[in-house]
Amino acid sequence: MKKMWWIGGAVVVVVLALLVGPWAYGKFIAEDDAPAAVVSTEGAEAASGSIDGAWTVVAGQGDNQTAAGYTVHEILNGSSVTVVGTTGEVSGNATVDGEKLTAGEVTVQVASIKTDSDRRDSQFTGNVMDTSTYPTATFTMDSPVDLSSVPTDGTTATVMVPGTLTLKGQSKPVSVDMTVLHSGDTLIASGSIPVTWTDFGVQPPSLGFVTVDGSGSVDFLVSLDQS
């Protein structure tokens, strides 16, 4: 009799874990991720030279380490959670001539973007982004941008940069308000591009108790040195 009671109790515990577990995770455990990186002026210096020249994306330092990825909200059993995926596997270059940004491109290795969940990342690189077929995402500047407003005293300016965003092999025109800092001999820029995922052939997953919003943003922070 005692053995039957123990078996029955174990079954009840398992059933409760299956039914209540996801709800409890969404209600009490799931938390918003840290927001995407933006230009930091902490420790910034006056510009040490002209902004004109050829610039190459480098790893960066401190709060201004190069990173790119995405931000999206997901509904987890009724709880709204902000998810931020990020990677440091970012390359690119820019050209400034006569204080005008005349060319620029940033390339991201999409499969390297990570969140706090291996299961989510597996869905992202597989069914969502198909990174084996489309390994990179790019932002390419489309027309010259005046950078004469960028201060030389270690503070920032914001400029609007028109360009083309390519995700999963599909390219669309976009514009981004880019925060720019010229500190010492480094140029640092960050921005966030609002995106409706289906515009790029990306289908937001809906997996039972988890539903991902249909829009979000593509985010970046790049540090560049003159090359």
Coordinates of N, CA and C in Angstrom, one line a residue:
M1 N 0.8 -1.2 0.0 CA 0.0 0.0 0.0 C 0.9 1.3 0.0
K2 N 1.9 1.2 0.9 CA 2.8 2.4 0.9 C 3.5 2.6 -0.4
K3 N 3.9 1.4 -1.0 CA 4.6 1.5 -2.3 C 3.7 2.2 -3.4
M4 N 2.4 1.8 -3.4 CA 1.5 2.3 -4.4 C 1.3 3.8 -4.2
W5 N 1.3 4.2 -2.9 CA 1.1 5.6 -2.6 C 2.3 6.4 -3.1
W6 N 3.5 5.8 -2.9 CA 4.7 6.5 -3.3 C 4.8 6.7 -4.8
I7 N 4.4 5.6 -5.5 CA 4.3 5.7 -7.0 C 3.3 6.8 -7.5
G8 N 2.2 6.7 -6.9 CA 1.1 7.7 -7.2 C 1.6 9.1 -7.0
G9 N 2.3 9.3 -5.8 CA 2.8 10.7 -5.5 C 3.8 11.1 -6.5
A10 N 4.7 10.2 -6.9 CA 5.7 10.6 -7.9 C 5.1 11.0 -9.2
V11 N 4.0 10.3 -9.6 CA 3.4 10.6 -10.9 C 2.8 12.0 -10.8
V12 N 2.2 12.4 -9.6 CA 1.6 13.7 -9.5 C 2.6 14.8 -9.5
V13 N 3.8 14.5 -8.9 CA 4.9 15.5 -8.9 C 5.4 15.7 -10.4
V14 N 5.5 14.7 -11.2 CA 6.0 14.8 -12.5 C 5.0 15.6 -13.4
V15 N 3.7 15.3 -13.2 CA 2.6 16.0 -14.0 C 2.6 17.4 -13.6
L16 N 2.7 17.8 -12.3 CA 2.8 19.2 -11.9 C 4.0 19.9 -12.4
A17 N 5.1 19.2 -12.5 CA 6.3 19.8 -13.0 C 6.2 20.2 -14.5
L18 N 5.5 19.2 -15.2 CA 5.3 19.5 -16.7 C 4.3 20.6 -16.9
L19 N 3.3 20.7 -16.1 CA 2.2 21.7 -16.3 C 2.6 23.0 -15.7
V20 N 3.2 23.0 -14.5 CA 3.4 24.2 -13.8 C 4.8 24.8 -14.1
G21 N 5.8 23.9 -14.5 CA 7.1 24.3 -14.7 C 7.3 25.5 -15.7
P22 N 6.7 25.4 -16.9 CA 6.9 26.5 -17.9 C 6.2 27.7 -17.3
W23 N 5.0 27.6 -16.7 CA 4.4 28.8 -16.1 C 5.2 29.4 -15.1
A24 N 5.8 28.6 -14.2 CA 6.6 29.2 -13.1 C 7.8 29.9 -13.7
Y25 N 8.4 29.3 -14.7 CA 9.6 29.9 -15.4 C 9.2 31.3 -15.9
G26 N 8.1 31.4 -16.6 CA 7.7 32.6 -17.2 C 7.3 33.7 -16.1
K27 N 6.8 33.2 -15.0 CA 6.3 34.1 -14.0 C 7.4 34.5 -13.0
F28 N 8.3 33.6 -12.6 CA 9.2 33.9 -11.6 C 10.7 33.9 -12.0
I29 N 11.0 33.3 -13.1 CA 12.5 33.1 -13.4 C 12.9 34.0 -14.6
A30 N 12.1 34.0 -15.6 CA 12.5 34.7 -16.8 C 12.7 36.2 -16.5
E31 N 13.8 36.8 -17.0 CA 14.0 38.2 -16.8 C 14.5 38.8 -18.1
D32 N 14.3 40.1 -18.2 CA 14.8 40.8 -19.4 C 16.3 40.7 -19.4
D33 N 16.9 40.6 -20.7 CA 18.3 40.6 -20.9 C 18.8 42.1 -20.8
A34 N 20.1 42.2 -20.6 CA 20.7 43.6 -20.6 C 20.5 44.2 -22.0
P35 N 20.2 45.5 -22.1 CA 20.0 46.1 -23.4 C 21.2 46.0 -24.3
A36 N 21.0 46.2 -25.6 CA 22.1 46.2 -26.5 C 23.1 47.4 -26.2
A37 N 24.3 47.2 -26.5 CA 25.4 48.2 -26.2 C 25.2 49.5 -27.0
V38 N 25.4 50.6 -26.3 CA 25.4 51.9 -27.0 C 26.7 52.6 -26.7
V39 N 27.1 53.6 -27.5 CA 28.4 54.3 -27.2 C 28.4 54.8 -25.8
S40 N 29.6 54.6 -25.2 CA 29.8 55.1 -23.8 C 30.9 56.2 -23.9
T41 N 30.7 57.3 -23.2 CA 31.7 58.4 -23.2 C 32.6 58.3 -22.0
E42 N 32.4 57.3 -21.1 CA 33.2 57.1 -19.9 C 34.7 57.0 -20.3
G43 N 35.5 57.8 -19.8 CA 37.0 57.8 -20.2 C 37.3 58.3 -21.5
A44 N 36.3 58.9 -22.2 CA 36.6 59.4 -23.6 C 37.6 60.6 -23.6
E45 N 38.4 60.7 -24.7 CA 39.4 61.7 -24.8 C 39.1 62.6 -26.0
A46 N 39.8 63.7 -26.0 CA 39.7 64.6 -27.2 C 40.2 63.9 -28.4
A47 N 39.7 64.2 -29.5 CA 40.2 63.5 -30.8 C 41.6 63.9 -31.0
S48 N 42.4 62.9 -31.4 CA 43.9 63.1 -31.5 C 44.3 63.5 -33.0
G49 N 43.3 63.4 -33.9 CA 43.7 63.7 -35.3 C 42.4 64.0 -36.1
S50 N 42.6 64.1 -37.4 CA 41.4 64.3 -38.3 C 40.5 63.1 -38.3
I51 N 39.2 63.3 -38.5 CA 38.3 62.2 -38.7 C 38.4 61.7 -40.1
D52 N 39.0 62.4 -41.0 CA 39.2 61.9 -42.4 C 40.1 60.7 -42.4
G53 N 39.8 59.8 -43.3 CA 40.7 58.6 -43.5 C 40.0 57.3 -43.7
A54 N 40.7 56.3 -43.8 CA 40.1 54.9 -43.9 C 40.1 54.3 -42.5
W55 N 39.0 53.7 -42.2 CA 38.8 53.2 -40.8 C 38.4 51.7 -40.9
T56 N 38.9 50.9 -40.0 CA 38.6 49.4 -40.0 C 38.0 49.1 -38.6
V57 N 37.0 48.2 -38.6 CA 36.4 47.7 -37.4 C 37.4 46.9 -36.6
V58 N 37.5 47.2 -35.3 CA 38.4 46.5 -34.4 C 37.6 46.0 -33.2
A59 N 38.3 45.2 -32.3 CA 37.5 44.7 -31.2 C 37.0 45.7 -30.2
G60 N 37.7 46.8 -30.0 CA 37.3 47.8 -29.1 C 37.7 47.5 -27.7
Q61 N 37.4 48.4 -26.7 CA 37.8 48.2 -25.3 C 36.7 48.6 -24.4
G62 N 36.7 48.0 -23.2 CA 35.7 48.4 -22.1 C 34.3 48.3 -22.6
D63 N 33.5 49.4 -22.3 CA 32.1 49.5 -22.7 C 31.9 49.7 -24.1
N64 N 33.0 50.0 -24.9 CA 32.9 50.2 -26.3 C 33.5 49.1 -27.1
Q65 N 33.3 47.9 -26.6 CA 33.7 46.7 -27.4 C 32.7 46.5 -28.6
T66 N 33.3 46.2 -29.7 CA 32.4 45.9 -30.9 C 31.5 44.8 -30.7
A67 N 30.2 45.0 -31.0 CA 29.2 43.9 -30.8 C 28.0 44.2 -31.8
A68 N 27.3 43.2 -32.2 CA 26.1 43.4 -33.0 C 25.2 42.2 -32.7
G69 N 23.9 42.4 -33.0 CA 22.9 41.3 -32.8 C 21.5 41.8 -32.9
Y70 N 20.6 41.3 -32.1 CA 19.2 41.7 -32.2 C 18.6 41.8 -30.8
T71 N 17.5 42.6 -30.8 CA 16.6 42.7 -29.6 C 15.2 42.4 -30.0
V72 N 14.5 41.5 -29.3 CA 13.1 41.2 -29.6 C 12.4 40.8 -28.2
H73 N 11.1 41.0 -28.2 CA 10.3 40.6 -27.1 C 9.7 39.3 -27.4
E74 N 9.6 38.4 -26.4 CA 8.9 37.2 -26.5 C 7.9 37.1 -25.4
I75 N 6.8 36.4 -25.6 CA 5.8 36.2 -24.6 C 5.9 34.8 -24.1
L76 N 6.3 34.6 -22.8 CA 6.6 33.3 -22.2 C 5.5 33.1 -21.2
N77 N 4.5 32.3 -21.6 CA 3.3 32.0 -20.7 C 2.8 33.3 -20.1
G78 N 2.5 34.3 -20.9 CA 1.9 35.5 -20.5 C 2.9 36.6 -20.0
S79 N 4.1 36.2 -19.8 CA 5.1 37.2 -19.3 C 5.9 37.7 -20.5
S80 N 6.0 39.1 -20.6 CA 6.8 39.7 -21.6 C 8.3 39.7 -21.2
V81 N 9.1 39.2 -22.1 CA 10.6 39.1 -21.8 C 11.3 39.7 -22.9
T82 N 12.3 40.6 -22.6 CA 13.1 41.2 -23.7 C 14.4 40.3 -23.8
V83 N 14.6 39.9 -25.1 CA 15.7 39.0 -25.4 C 16.7 39.8 -26.2
V84 N 18.0 39.7 -25.8 CA 19.0 40.4 -26.6 C 20.1 39.3 -27.0
G85 N 20.3 39.2 -28.3 CA 21.3 38.3 -28.8 C 22.5 39.1 -29.3
T86 N 23.7 38.6 -29.0 CA 24.9 39.5 -29.4 C 26.1 38.6 -29.8
T87 N 26.9 39.2 -30.6 CA 28.2 38.6 -30.9 C 29.3 39.7 -31.1
G88 N 30.5 39.3 -30.9 CA 31.6 40.1 -31.2 C 32.3 39.8 -32.6
E89 N 31.7 38.9 -33.3 CA 32.2 38.5 -34.6 C 31.7 39.4 -35.7
V90 N 32.3 40.6 -35.7 CA 31.8 41.7 -36.6 C 33.0 42.3 -37.3
S91 N 32.9 42.5 -38.6 CA 33.9 43.1 -39.4 C 33.4 44.3 -40.2
G92 N 34.2 45.1 -40.7 CA 33.7 46.2 -41.5 C 34.7 47.3 -41.7
N93 N 34.3 48.3 -42.4 CA 35.2 49.4 -42.7 C 34.4 50.7 -43.1
A94 N 35.1 51.8 -43.0 CA 34.4 53.1 -43.4 C 35.4 54.0 -43.9
T95 N 35.0 54.9 -44.8 CA 35.8 55.9 -45.4 C 35.2 57.3 -45.1
V96 N 36.0 58.2 -44.6 CA 35.6 59.6 -44.3 C 36.5 60.5 -45.1
D97 N 35.9 61.4 -45.9 CA 36.6 62.3 -46.8 C 35.9 63.7 -46.7
G98 N 36.7 64.7 -46.3 CA 36.1 66.0 -46.2 C 35.1 66.1 -45.1
E99 N 35.3 65.3 -44.0 CA 34.3 65.2 -42.9 C 33.0 64.6 -43.4
K100 N 33.0 63.9 -44.5 CA 31.8 63.2 -44.9 C 32.1 61.7 -44.9
L101 N 31.1 60.9 -44.4 CA 31.2 59.4 -44.5 C 30.8 59.1 -45.9
T102 N 31.8 58.6 -46.7 CA 31.5 58.4 -48.1 C 31.2 56.9 -48.4
A103 N 31.7 56.0 -47.5 CA 31.5 54.6 -47.7 C 31.5 53.9 -46.3
G104 N 30.8 52.8 -46.2 CA 30.8 52.1 -44.9 C 30.0 50.8 -45.0
E105 N 30.5 49.7 -44.4 CA 29.9 48.5 -44.4 C 30.2 47.7 -43.1
V106 N 29.2 47.0 -42.5 CA 29.4 46.2 -41.4 C 28.9 44.8 -41.7
T107 N 29.6 43.8 -41.4 CA 29.2 42.4 -41.6 C 29.2 41.6 -40.3
V108 N 28.2 40.9 -40.1 CA 28.0 40.1 -38.8 C 27.9 38.6 -39.1
Q109 N 28.7 37.8 -38.4 CA 28.6 36.4 -38.5 C 27.4 35.9 -37.7
V110 N 26.3 35.6 -38.3 CA 25.0 35.4 -37.7 C 25.0 34.2 -36.8
A111 N 25.6 33.1 -37.2 CA 25.6 31.9 -36.4 C 26.3 32.1 -35.0
S112 N 27.1 33.1 -34.9 CA 27.8 33.3 -33.6 C 27.0 34.2 -32.6
I113 N 25.8 34.6 -33.0 CA 25.0 35.4 -32.1 C 24.4 34.5 -31.0
K114 N 24.6 34.9 -29.7 CA 24.1 34.1 -28.6 C 23.2 34.9 -27.7
T115 N 22.3 34.2 -27.0 CA 21.5 34.7 -25.9 C 21.9 33.9 -24.7
D116 N 21.0 33.9 -23.7 CA 21.2 33.1 -22.5 C 20.6 31.7 -22.6
S117 N 20.1 31.3 -23.8 CA 19.5 30.0 -23.9 C 20.0 29.3 -25.1
D118 N 20.6 28.1 -24.9 CA 21.1 27.3 -26.0 C 20.0 26.8 -26.9
R119 N 18.8 26.6 -26.3 CA 17.7 26.1 -27.0 C 17.2 27.2 -28.0
R120 N 17.1 28.4 -27.5 CA 16.7 29.5 -28.3 C 17.7 29.7 -29.5
D121 N 19.0 29.7 -29.1 CA 20.0 29.9 -30.1 C 20.0 28.8 -31.2
S122 N 19.7 27.6 -30.9 CA 19.6 26.5 -31.8 C 18.4 26.8 -32.8
Q123 N 17.3 27.3 -32.3 CA 16.2 27.6 -33.2 C 16.5 28.8 -34.1
F124 N 17.2 29.8 -33.5 CA 17.6 31.0 -34.2 C 18.5 30.7 -35.4
T125 N 19.6 29.9 -35.2 CA 20.5 29.6 -36.2 C 20.0 28.6 -37.2
G126 N 19.0 27.8 -36.8 CA 18.5 26.7 -37.7 C 17.2 27.2 -38.4
N127 N 16.1 27.0 -37.8 CA 14.8 27.2 -38.5 C 14.6 28.7 -38.8
V128 N 15.0 29.6 -37.9 CA 14.7 31.0 -38.1 C 15.6 31.7 -39.1
M129 N 16.9 31.6 -39.0 CA 17.9 32.3 -39.8 C 18.6 31.4 -40.9
D130 N 18.5 30.1 -40.7 CA 19.2 29.2 -41.7 C 20.6 29.7 -42.0
T131 N 21.4 29.7 -40.9 CA 22.8 30.3 -41.1 C 23.7 29.5 -41.9
S132 N 23.4 28.2 -42.1 CA 24.2 27.4 -43.0 C 24.1 27.9 -44.4
T133 N 23.0 28.4 -44.8 CA 22.8 29.0 -46.1 C 23.1 30.5 -46.2
Y134 N 22.7 31.2 -45.1 CA 22.9 32.6 -45.0 C 23.8 33.0 -43.8
P135 N 25.1 32.8 -43.9 CA 25.9 33.0 -42.7 C 26.1 34.4 -42.2
T136 N 25.9 35.4 -43.1 CA 26.2 36.8 -42.6 C 25.0 37.7 -42.8
A137 N 25.0 38.7 -42.0 CA 24.1 39.9 -42.2 C 24.9 41.1 -42.4
T138 N 24.5 42.0 -43.2 CA 25.3 43.2 -43.5 C 24.4 44.5 -43.5
F139 N 25.1 45.6 -43.1 CA 24.5 46.9 -43.3 C 25.5 47.7 -44.1
T140 N 25.0 48.2 -45.2 CA 25.9 49.0 -46.2 C 25.3 50.4 -46.3
M141 N 26.2 51.4 -46.1 CA 25.7 52.8 -46.3 C 25.5 53.1 -47.7
D142 N 24.4 53.9 -48.0 CA 24.0 54.1 -49.4 C 24.4 55.5 -49.9
S143 N 24.5 56.5 -49.1 CA 24.8 57.8 -49.6 C 25.6 58.6 -48.5
P144 N 26.4 59.6 -49.0 CA 27.3 60.3 -48.1 C 26.6 60.9 -46.9
V145 N 27.3 60.9 -45.7 CA 26.7 61.5 -44.5 C 27.7 62.5 -43.9
D146 N 27.2 63.7 -43.6 CA 28.0 64.7 -43.0 C 28.4 64.4 -41.6
L147 N 29.7 64.3 -41.3 CA 30.1 64.1 -39.9 C 30.8 65.3 -39.3
S148 N 30.6 66.5 -39.9 CA 31.2 67.7 -39.4 C 30.7 68.1 -38.0
S149 N 29.5 67.5 -37.6 CA 28.9 67.8 -36.3 C 29.5 67.0 -35.2
V150 N 30.3 66.0 -35.5 CA 30.9 65.1 -34.5 C 32.0 65.9 -33.7
P151 N 31.8 66.1 -32.4 CA 32.7 66.9 -31.6 C 34.1 66.3 -31.6
T152 N 35.1 67.1 -31.2 CA 36.4 66.7 -31.0 C 36.8 66.7 -29.5
D153 N 35.8 66.9 -28.6 CA 36.1 67.0 -27.2 C 35.7 65.8 -26.4
G154 N 35.5 64.7 -27.1 CA 35.1 63.4 -26.3 C 33.6 63.3 -26.0
T155 N 32.8 64.1 -26.7 CA 31.4 64.0 -26.6 C 30.8 63.4 -27.9
T156 N 29.5 63.1 -27.9 CA 29.0 62.5 -29.1 C 28.1 63.4 -29.9
A157 N 27.8 62.9 -31.1 CA 26.8 63.5 -32.0 C 25.9 62.4 -32.6
T158 N 24.7 62.7 -33.0 CA 23.9 61.8 -33.7 C 23.6 62.2 -35.1
V159 N 23.8 61.2 -36.0 CA 23.6 61.5 -37.4 C 22.7 60.4 -38.0
M160 N 22.0 60.8 -39.0 CA 21.1 59.8 -39.7 C 21.8 59.2 -40.9
V161 N 21.9 57.9 -40.9 CA 22.7 57.2 -41.9 C 21.7 56.3 -42.7
P162 N 21.5 56.6 -44.0 CA 20.7 55.7 -44.9 C 21.5 54.6 -45.4
G163 N 20.9 53.4 -45.5 CA 21.7 52.3 -46.0 C 20.8 51.1 -46.4
T164 N 21.4 50.0 -46.6 CA 20.7 48.7 -47.0 C 21.1 47.7 -46.0
L165 N 20.0 47.1 -45.4 CA 20.2 46.0 -44.5 C 19.9 44.7 -45.2
T166 N 20.8 43.7 -45.0 CA 20.6 42.4 -45.6 C 20.5 41.3 -44.5
L167 N 19.4 40.7 -44.4 CA 19.2 39.6 -43.5 C 18.7 38.4 -44.3
K168 N 19.2 37.2 -44.0 CA 18.7 36.0 -44.6 C 18.6 36.1 -46.2
G169 N 19.6 36.8 -46.7 CA 19.7 36.9 -48.2 C 18.8 37.9 -48.8
Q170 N 18.0 38.7 -48.0 CA 17.1 39.7 -48.5 C 17.5 41.0 -48.1
S171 N 17.5 42.0 -49.0 CA 18.0 43.3 -48.7 C 16.9 44.4 -48.8
K172 N 16.9 45.3 -47.8 CA 15.9 46.3 -47.8 C 16.5 47.6 -47.4
P173 N 16.0 48.8 -47.9 CA 16.5 50.1 -47.5 C 16.1 50.4 -46.1
V174 N 17.0 51.0 -45.3 CA 16.7 51.3 -43.9 C 17.4 52.6 -43.6
S175 N 17.1 53.2 -42.5 CA 17.9 54.4 -42.0 C 18.1 54.2 -40.5
V176 N 19.2 54.7 -40.0 CA 19.5 54.5 -38.6 C 20.1 55.8 -38.0
D177 N 19.6 56.2 -36.9 CA 20.2 57.3 -36.1 C 21.4 56.7 -35.4
M178 N 22.6 57.2 -35.9 CA 23.8 56.6 -35.4 C 24.5 57.6 -34.4
T179 N 24.8 57.1 -33.2 CA 25.6 57.9 -32.3 C 27.1 57.7 -32.5
V180 N 27.8 58.8 -32.7 CA 29.2 58.8 -33.1 C 30.1 59.5 -32.1
L181 N 31.2 58.8 -31.7 CA 32.2 59.4 -30.8 C 33.5 59.3 -31.4
H182 N 34.3 60.4 -31.5 CA 35.7 60.4 -31.9 C 36.5 60.7 -30.7
S183 N 37.1 59.6 -30.2 CA 37.8 59.6 -28.9 C 39.3 59.2 -29.2
G184 N 40.2 60.1 -28.9 CA 41.6 59.8 -29.2 C 41.8 59.5 -30.7
D185 N 42.3 58.3 -31.0 CA 42.5 57.9 -32.4 C 41.5 56.8 -32.8
T186 N 40.3 56.7 -32.0 CA 39.3 55.7 -32.3 C 38.0 56.4 -32.6
L187 N 37.3 55.8 -33.6 CA 36.0 56.2 -34.0 C 35.0 55.2 -33.5
I188 N 33.9 55.5 -32.8 CA 33.0 54.6 -32.2 C 31.6 55.0 -32.6
A189 N 30.8 54.0 -33.1 CA 29.4 54.3 -33.5 C 28.5 53.2 -33.1
S190 N 27.3 53.6 -32.7 CA 26.2 52.6 -32.4 C 24.9 53.0 -32.9
G191 N 24.0 52.1 -33.1 CA 22.7 52.4 -33.6 C 21.8 51.1 -33.5
S192 N 20.5 51.4 -33.7 CA 19.5 50.3 -33.6 C 18.5 50.5 -34.7
I193 N 18.3 49.5 -35.5 CA 17.5 49.5 -36.7 C 16.2 48.8 -36.5
P194 N 15.0 49.5 -36.4 CA 13.8 48.7 -36.3 C 13.5 47.8 -37.5
V195 N 13.1 46.6 -37.1 CA 12.9 45.6 -38.2 C 11.6 44.8 -38.0
T196 N 10.8 44.7 -39.1 CA 9.7 43.7 -39.1 C 10.3 42.5 -39.8
W197 N 10.3 41.4 -39.0 CA 11.1 40.2 -39.4 C 10.6 39.6 -40.7
T198 N 9.3 39.6 -41.0 CA 8.8 39.0 -42.2 C 9.2 39.8 -43.4
D199 N 9.5 41.1 -43.3 CA 10.0 41.8 -44.4 C 11.3 41.2 -45.0
F200 N 12.0 40.5 -44.2 CA 13.2 39.8 -44.6 C 13.1 38.3 -44.8
G201 N 11.9 37.8 -44.8 CA 11.7 36.4 -45.0 C 12.0 35.6 -43.7
V202 N 12.0 36.3 -42.6 CA 12.3 35.7 -41.3 C 10.9 35.5 -40.6
Q203 N 10.6 34.2 -40.2 CA 9.3 33.9 -39.6 C 9.6 33.8 -38.1
P204 N 9.0 34.7 -37.3 CA 9.2 34.6 -35.8 C 8.6 33.3 -35.3
P205 N 9.3 32.6 -34.5 CA 8.8 31.3 -34.0 C 7.6 31.4 -33.0
S206 N 6.8 30.5 -33.1 CA 5.7 30.3 -32.1 C 5.7 28.9 -31.6
L207 N 6.2 28.6 -30.4 CA 6.5 27.3 -30.0 C 5.7 26.9 -28.7
G208 N 4.4 26.9 -28.9 CA 3.5 26.6 -27.7 C 3.5 27.7 -26.7
F209 N 4.2 27.5 -25.6 CA 4.2 28.5 -24.5 C 5.1 29.7 -24.8
V210 N 5.8 29.7 -25.9 CA 6.7 30.8 -26.2 C 6.3 31.4 -27.6
T211 N 6.0 32.7 -27.7 CA 5.7 33.4 -28.9 C 6.6 34.6 -29.1
V212 N 7.2 34.7 -30.2 CA 8.2 35.8 -30.4 C 7.4 36.9 -31.2
D213 N 7.6 38.2 -30.8 CA 7.0 39.3 -31.5 C 7.4 39.4 -33.0
G214 N 6.6 40.0 -33.8 CA 6.9 40.1 -35.2 C 7.8 41.2 -35.6
S215 N 8.2 42.0 -34.6 CA 9.1 43.1 -34.9 C 10.1 43.2 -33.8
G216 N 11.3 43.8 -34.1 CA 12.3 44.0 -33.1 C 13.3 44.9 -33.6
S217 N 14.6 44.7 -33.3 CA 15.6 45.6 -33.9 C 16.9 44.9 -34.1
V218 N 17.7 45.4 -35.1 CA 19.0 44.9 -35.3 C 19.9 46.0 -34.7
D219 N 20.8 45.6 -33.8 CA 21.6 46.5 -33.0 C 23.1 46.4 -33.3
F220 N 23.9 47.4 -33.2 CA 25.3 47.3 -33.4 C 26.1 48.4 -32.6
L221 N 27.3 48.1 -32.2 CA 28.2 49.1 -31.7 C 29.6 48.7 -32.3
V222 N 30.2 49.6 -33.1 CA 31.5 49.3 -33.7 C 32.5 50.3 -33.3
S223 N 33.7 49.8 -32.9 CA 34.9 50.6 -32.7 C 35.8 50.5 -33.9
L224 N 36.3 51.6 -34.4 CA 37.1 51.6 -35.6 C 38.4 52.3 -35.4
D225 N 39.5 51.8 -35.9 CA 40.8 52.4 -35.9 C 41.2 52.8 -37.4
Q226 N 42.0 53.9 -37.5 CA 42.4 54.2 -38.8 C 43.4 53.2 -39.4
S227 N 43.2 52.9 -40.7 CA 44.0 51.8 -41.3 C 44.9 52.4 -42.3

